[in-house]
Amino acid sequence: MDYKELNLIGSSSPHIRTKDGTAHIMAEVLIALVPALAFSVYNFGWYVLTVTAVSVVGCCFFEWLYRALMKKNNTIGDCSAAVTGMLIAFVCPVNLPYWILIIGDFFAIVIVKQIYGGLGKHFLSPALASRAFMLSLAGAMSSWMVPGSRTPIFGAVDAVTYPTPMSFLHTGDLEGLQAVYDIKTMFLGMIGGSMGEVSALCLLLGLVY
């Protein structure tokens, strides 16, 4: 059969479409992140909510500001900036100074996302690119709160260095890892680390959702 008789239609991706818009999909992502956020609050305290709120508001503000200055349509309503803000908070220590977090928000939204055209056009993950950038700013990205410290929302947050499973693995110290953490503790999340990485269980709950 001649392929010309098949009436094929050539088009760019995506090839499978649904009625769900970007805002709906991003809202689902935010819901999927709630278990990890809730456990982080349990593990490190209510201050987690302050850090997350600052990051989300910062990302939304920079997206609004950039698009307003460039005279482009406002895209805050698609919730993608909110997702980026939440993910940035998740890959940072709870005790990260706000000024570093806000610089990270700016880098993620303006430099990584918007300059390349916005959602779906950037070639890097804005949140992970922001984390890599913030690592170059200060040693605060490698100081971890003690698990179970439960800092109050308006309390002082001390910059402490607490060993994380990854720090042991980085040096190949498996004996040291086993002496501090067991498999159950690591799976549930009573460990040091970034806000959103500690509980494998909660991340799996988000995946199931």
Tab-separated table of C-alpha atoms in Angstrom:
chain	number	residue	atom	x	y	z
A	1	MET	CA	0.000	0.000	0.000
A	2	ASP	CA	1.178	3.462	-0.861
A	3	TYR	CA	1.814	5.428	2.362
A	4	LYS	CA	0.118	8.424	0.747
A	5	GLU	CA	-3.193	6.555	0.976
A	6	LEU	CA	-2.922	6.215	4.781
A	7	ASN	CA	-3.878	9.848	5.386
A	8	LEU	CA	-1.156	10.225	8.026
A	9	ILE	CA	-0.937	13.519	9.874
A	10	GLY	CA	2.486	14.793	10.879
A	11	SER	CA	2.594	16.819	14.098
A	12	SER	CA	4.959	17.707	16.925
A	13	SER	CA	4.709	16.202	20.398
A	14	PRO	CA	2.800	15.654	22.577
A	15	HIS	CA	0.915	13.043	20.569
A	16	ILE	CA	-1.370	11.913	23.387
A	17	ARG	CA	-3.544	14.665	24.773
A	18	THR	CA	-6.012	14.883	27.650
A	19	LYS	CA	-8.382	17.518	28.916
A	20	ASP	CA	-6.191	18.145	31.975
A	21	GLY	CA	-4.447	21.504	31.723
A	22	THR	CA	-1.066	22.499	33.114
A	23	ALA	CA	-2.573	24.000	36.262
A	24	HIS	CA	-4.396	20.741	37.043
A	25	ILE	CA	-1.258	18.644	36.510
A	26	MET	CA	0.867	20.955	38.653
A	27	ALA	CA	-1.759	20.918	41.401
A	28	GLU	CA	-1.556	17.123	41.387
A	29	VAL	CA	2.222	17.364	41.763
A	30	LEU	CA	1.816	19.688	44.751
A	31	ILE	CA	-0.591	17.215	46.361
A	32	ALA	CA	1.864	14.370	45.752
A	33	LEU	CA	4.526	16.358	47.617
A	34	VAL	CA	2.360	16.861	50.712
A	35	PRO	CA	3.331	13.587	52.490
A	36	ALA	CA	7.034	14.459	52.267
A	37	LEU	CA	6.301	18.008	53.457
A	38	ALA	CA	4.220	16.756	56.373
A	39	PHE	CA	6.944	14.379	57.505
A	40	SER	CA	9.561	17.106	57.201
A	41	VAL	CA	7.453	19.243	59.553
A	42	TYR	CA	7.266	16.302	61.957
A	43	ASN	CA	10.997	15.667	61.712
A	44	PHE	CA	12.378	19.210	61.750
A	45	GLY	CA	9.558	21.385	63.096
A	46	TRP	CA	7.083	24.001	61.903
A	47	TYR	CA	9.940	26.146	60.563
A	48	VAL	CA	9.793	23.911	57.484
A	49	LEU	CA	6.546	25.622	56.482
A	50	THR	CA	8.182	29.048	56.674
A	51	VAL	CA	11.055	27.966	54.437
A	52	THR	CA	8.666	26.383	51.940
A	53	ALA	CA	6.386	29.427	51.891
A	54	VAL	CA	9.316	31.796	51.290
A	55	SER	CA	10.550	29.677	48.386
A	56	VAL	CA	7.112	29.332	46.768
A	57	VAL	CA	6.334	33.049	47.111
A	58	GLY	CA	9.804	33.935	45.807
A	59	CYS	CA	9.430	31.801	42.682
A	60	CYS	CA	5.941	33.096	41.954
A	61	PHE	CA	7.104	36.690	42.408
A	62	PHE	CA	10.084	36.336	40.075
A	63	GLU	CA	7.940	34.648	37.433
A	64	TRP	CA	5.368	37.438	37.654
A	65	LEU	CA	8.045	40.154	37.617
A	66	TYR	CA	9.963	38.753	34.663
A	67	ARG	CA	6.894	38.266	32.505
A	68	ALA	CA	5.562	41.680	33.467
A	69	LEU	CA	8.847	43.368	32.509
A	70	MET	CA	8.996	41.404	29.257
A	71	LYS	CA	5.320	42.245	28.587
A	72	LYS	CA	4.368	38.577	28.297
A	73	ASN	CA	1.184	36.889	29.438
A	74	ASN	CA	1.069	36.026	33.139
A	75	THR	CA	1.707	32.327	33.798
A	76	ILE	CA	1.518	32.235	37.592
A	77	GLY	CA	-1.882	30.573	37.331
A	78	ASP	CA	-0.399	27.389	35.880
A	79	CYS	CA	1.174	26.637	39.308
A	80	SER	CA	4.504	25.603	37.767
A	81	ALA	CA	6.369	28.328	39.673
A	82	ALA	CA	4.785	27.094	42.907
A	83	VAL	CA	5.988	23.555	42.155
A	84	THR	CA	9.503	24.854	41.476
A	85	GLY	CA	9.474	26.811	44.724
A	86	MET	CA	8.397	23.767	46.706
A	87	LEU	CA	11.004	21.544	45.055
A	88	ILE	CA	13.761	24.073	45.742
A	89	ALA	CA	12.811	24.084	49.419
A	90	PHE	CA	12.798	20.283	49.374
A	91	VAL	CA	16.415	20.040	48.156
A	92	CYS	CA	17.741	22.484	50.763
A	93	PRO	CA	18.598	22.219	54.456
A	94	VAL	CA	15.894	23.524	56.780
A	95	ASN	CA	18.293	26.064	58.279
A	96	LEU	CA	19.296	27.627	54.948
A	97	PRO	CA	19.351	31.449	55.223
A	98	TYR	CA	16.489	33.137	53.394
A	99	TRP	CA	18.780	35.296	51.266
A	100	ILE	CA	20.390	32.225	49.718
A	101	LEU	CA	16.982	30.644	49.145
A	102	ILE	CA	15.657	33.765	47.405
A	103	ILE	CA	18.741	33.971	45.169
A	104	GLY	CA	18.140	30.331	44.314
A	105	ASP	CA	14.522	31.132	43.438
A	106	PHE	CA	15.674	33.925	41.110
A	107	PHE	CA	18.227	31.670	39.419
A	108	ALA	CA	15.686	28.877	38.888
A	109	ILE	CA	12.876	31.011	37.515
A	110	VAL	CA	14.648	33.749	35.564
A	111	ILE	CA	17.948	32.210	34.458
A	112	VAL	CA	16.983	28.564	33.980
A	113	LYS	CA	13.286	28.743	33.101
A	114	GLN	CA	12.094	32.059	31.702
A	115	ILE	CA	15.108	33.126	29.646
A	116	TYR	CA	14.731	29.920	27.645
A	117	GLY	CA	11.053	30.538	26.978
A	118	GLY	CA	9.243	29.300	30.077
A	119	LEU	CA	7.611	26.029	31.014
A	120	GLY	CA	8.621	23.071	28.856
A	121	LYS	CA	11.382	24.954	27.030
A	122	HIS	CA	14.157	24.944	29.618
A	123	PHE	CA	16.787	22.226	29.217
A	124	LEU	CA	17.578	21.832	32.918
A	125	SER	CA	15.442	21.164	35.978
A	126	PRO	CA	15.054	24.641	37.529
A	127	ALA	CA	15.043	23.266	41.091
A	128	LEU	CA	18.117	21.057	40.681
A	129	ALA	CA	20.009	23.715	38.713
A	130	SER	CA	19.194	26.122	41.532
A	131	ARG	CA	20.547	23.679	44.105
A	132	ALA	CA	23.813	23.320	42.179
A	133	PHE	CA	24.074	27.108	41.978
A	134	MET	CA	23.391	27.589	45.691
A	135	LEU	CA	26.082	25.038	46.550
A	136	SER	CA	28.593	27.505	45.125
A	137	LEU	CA	27.387	30.364	47.338
A	138	ALA	CA	27.942	29.193	50.893
A	139	GLY	CA	28.660	26.248	53.152
A	140	ALA	CA	25.134	26.617	54.534
A	141	MET	CA	23.990	24.081	51.937
A	142	SER	CA	25.910	21.379	53.792
A	143	SER	CA	24.760	22.006	57.372
A	144	TRP	CA	21.947	19.736	58.529
A	145	MET	CA	19.552	19.950	61.432
A	146	VAL	CA	19.373	17.126	63.937
A	147	PRO	CA	16.420	14.833	63.054
A	148	GLY	CA	13.618	15.132	65.570
A	149	SER	CA	14.665	18.679	66.544
A	150	ARG	CA	11.209	20.065	65.654
A	151	THR	CA	12.118	23.749	65.611
A	152	PRO	CA	9.135	26.092	66.226
A	153	ILE	CA	7.984	28.267	63.363
A	154	PHE	CA	9.429	31.432	64.894
A	155	GLY	CA	12.295	29.779	66.766
A	156	ALA	CA	16.000	30.177	66.202
A	157	VAL	CA	17.452	27.668	63.784
A	158	ASP	CA	21.000	26.672	64.599
A	159	ALA	CA	23.400	25.819	61.798
A	160	VAL	CA	24.659	22.403	62.762
A	161	THR	CA	26.492	19.704	60.885
A	162	TYR	CA	24.739	16.396	61.367
A	163	PRO	CA	25.804	13.294	59.412
A	164	THR	CA	23.491	12.178	56.638
A	165	PRO	CA	23.434	8.756	54.953
A	166	MET	CA	24.814	10.361	51.799
A	167	SER	CA	27.800	11.803	53.701
A	168	PHE	CA	28.755	8.318	54.824
A	169	LEU	CA	28.280	6.849	51.356
A	170	HIS	CA	30.309	9.671	49.816
A	171	THR	CA	33.325	8.594	51.852
A	172	GLY	CA	32.591	4.885	51.560
A	173	ASP	CA	32.143	4.566	55.331
A	174	LEU	CA	29.522	1.812	55.450
A	175	GLU	CA	30.463	0.859	58.998
A	176	GLY	CA	29.894	4.415	60.167
A	177	LEU	CA	26.544	4.499	58.364
A	178	GLN	CA	25.392	1.272	60.024
A	179	ALA	CA	26.502	2.574	63.421
A	180	VAL	CA	24.320	5.697	63.138
A	181	TYR	CA	21.357	4.571	61.024
A	182	ASP	CA	19.547	1.323	60.344
A	183	ILE	CA	17.412	0.466	57.312
A	184	LYS	CA	14.124	1.136	59.119
A	185	THR	CA	15.262	4.565	60.307
A	186	MET	CA	16.383	5.557	56.815
A	187	PHE	CA	13.199	4.253	55.185
A	188	LEU	CA	10.920	6.108	57.611
A	189	GLY	CA	13.049	9.250	57.485
A	190	MET	CA	14.383	10.003	60.962
A	191	ILE	CA	17.684	11.118	59.449
A	192	GLY	CA	19.508	14.303	58.626
A	193	GLY	CA	19.297	15.739	55.145
A	194	SER	CA	17.349	18.054	52.881
A	195	MET	CA	13.728	18.717	53.764
A	196	GLY	CA	12.171	16.647	51.033
A	197	GLU	CA	14.602	13.749	50.782
A	198	VAL	CA	14.569	12.204	54.238
A	199	SER	CA	11.499	9.953	54.143
A	200	ALA	CA	11.535	7.315	51.423
A	201	LEU	CA	8.139	6.130	52.669
A	202	CYS	CA	6.489	9.525	52.165
A	203	LEU	CA	8.032	9.946	48.743
A	204	LEU	CA	6.630	6.544	47.762
A	205	LEU	CA	3.197	7.615	49.034
A	206	GLY	CA	3.413	10.611	46.723
A	207	LEU	CA	4.411	8.314	43.868
A	208	VAL	CA	1.412	6.046	44.522
A	209	TYR	CA	-0.898	9.068	44.463
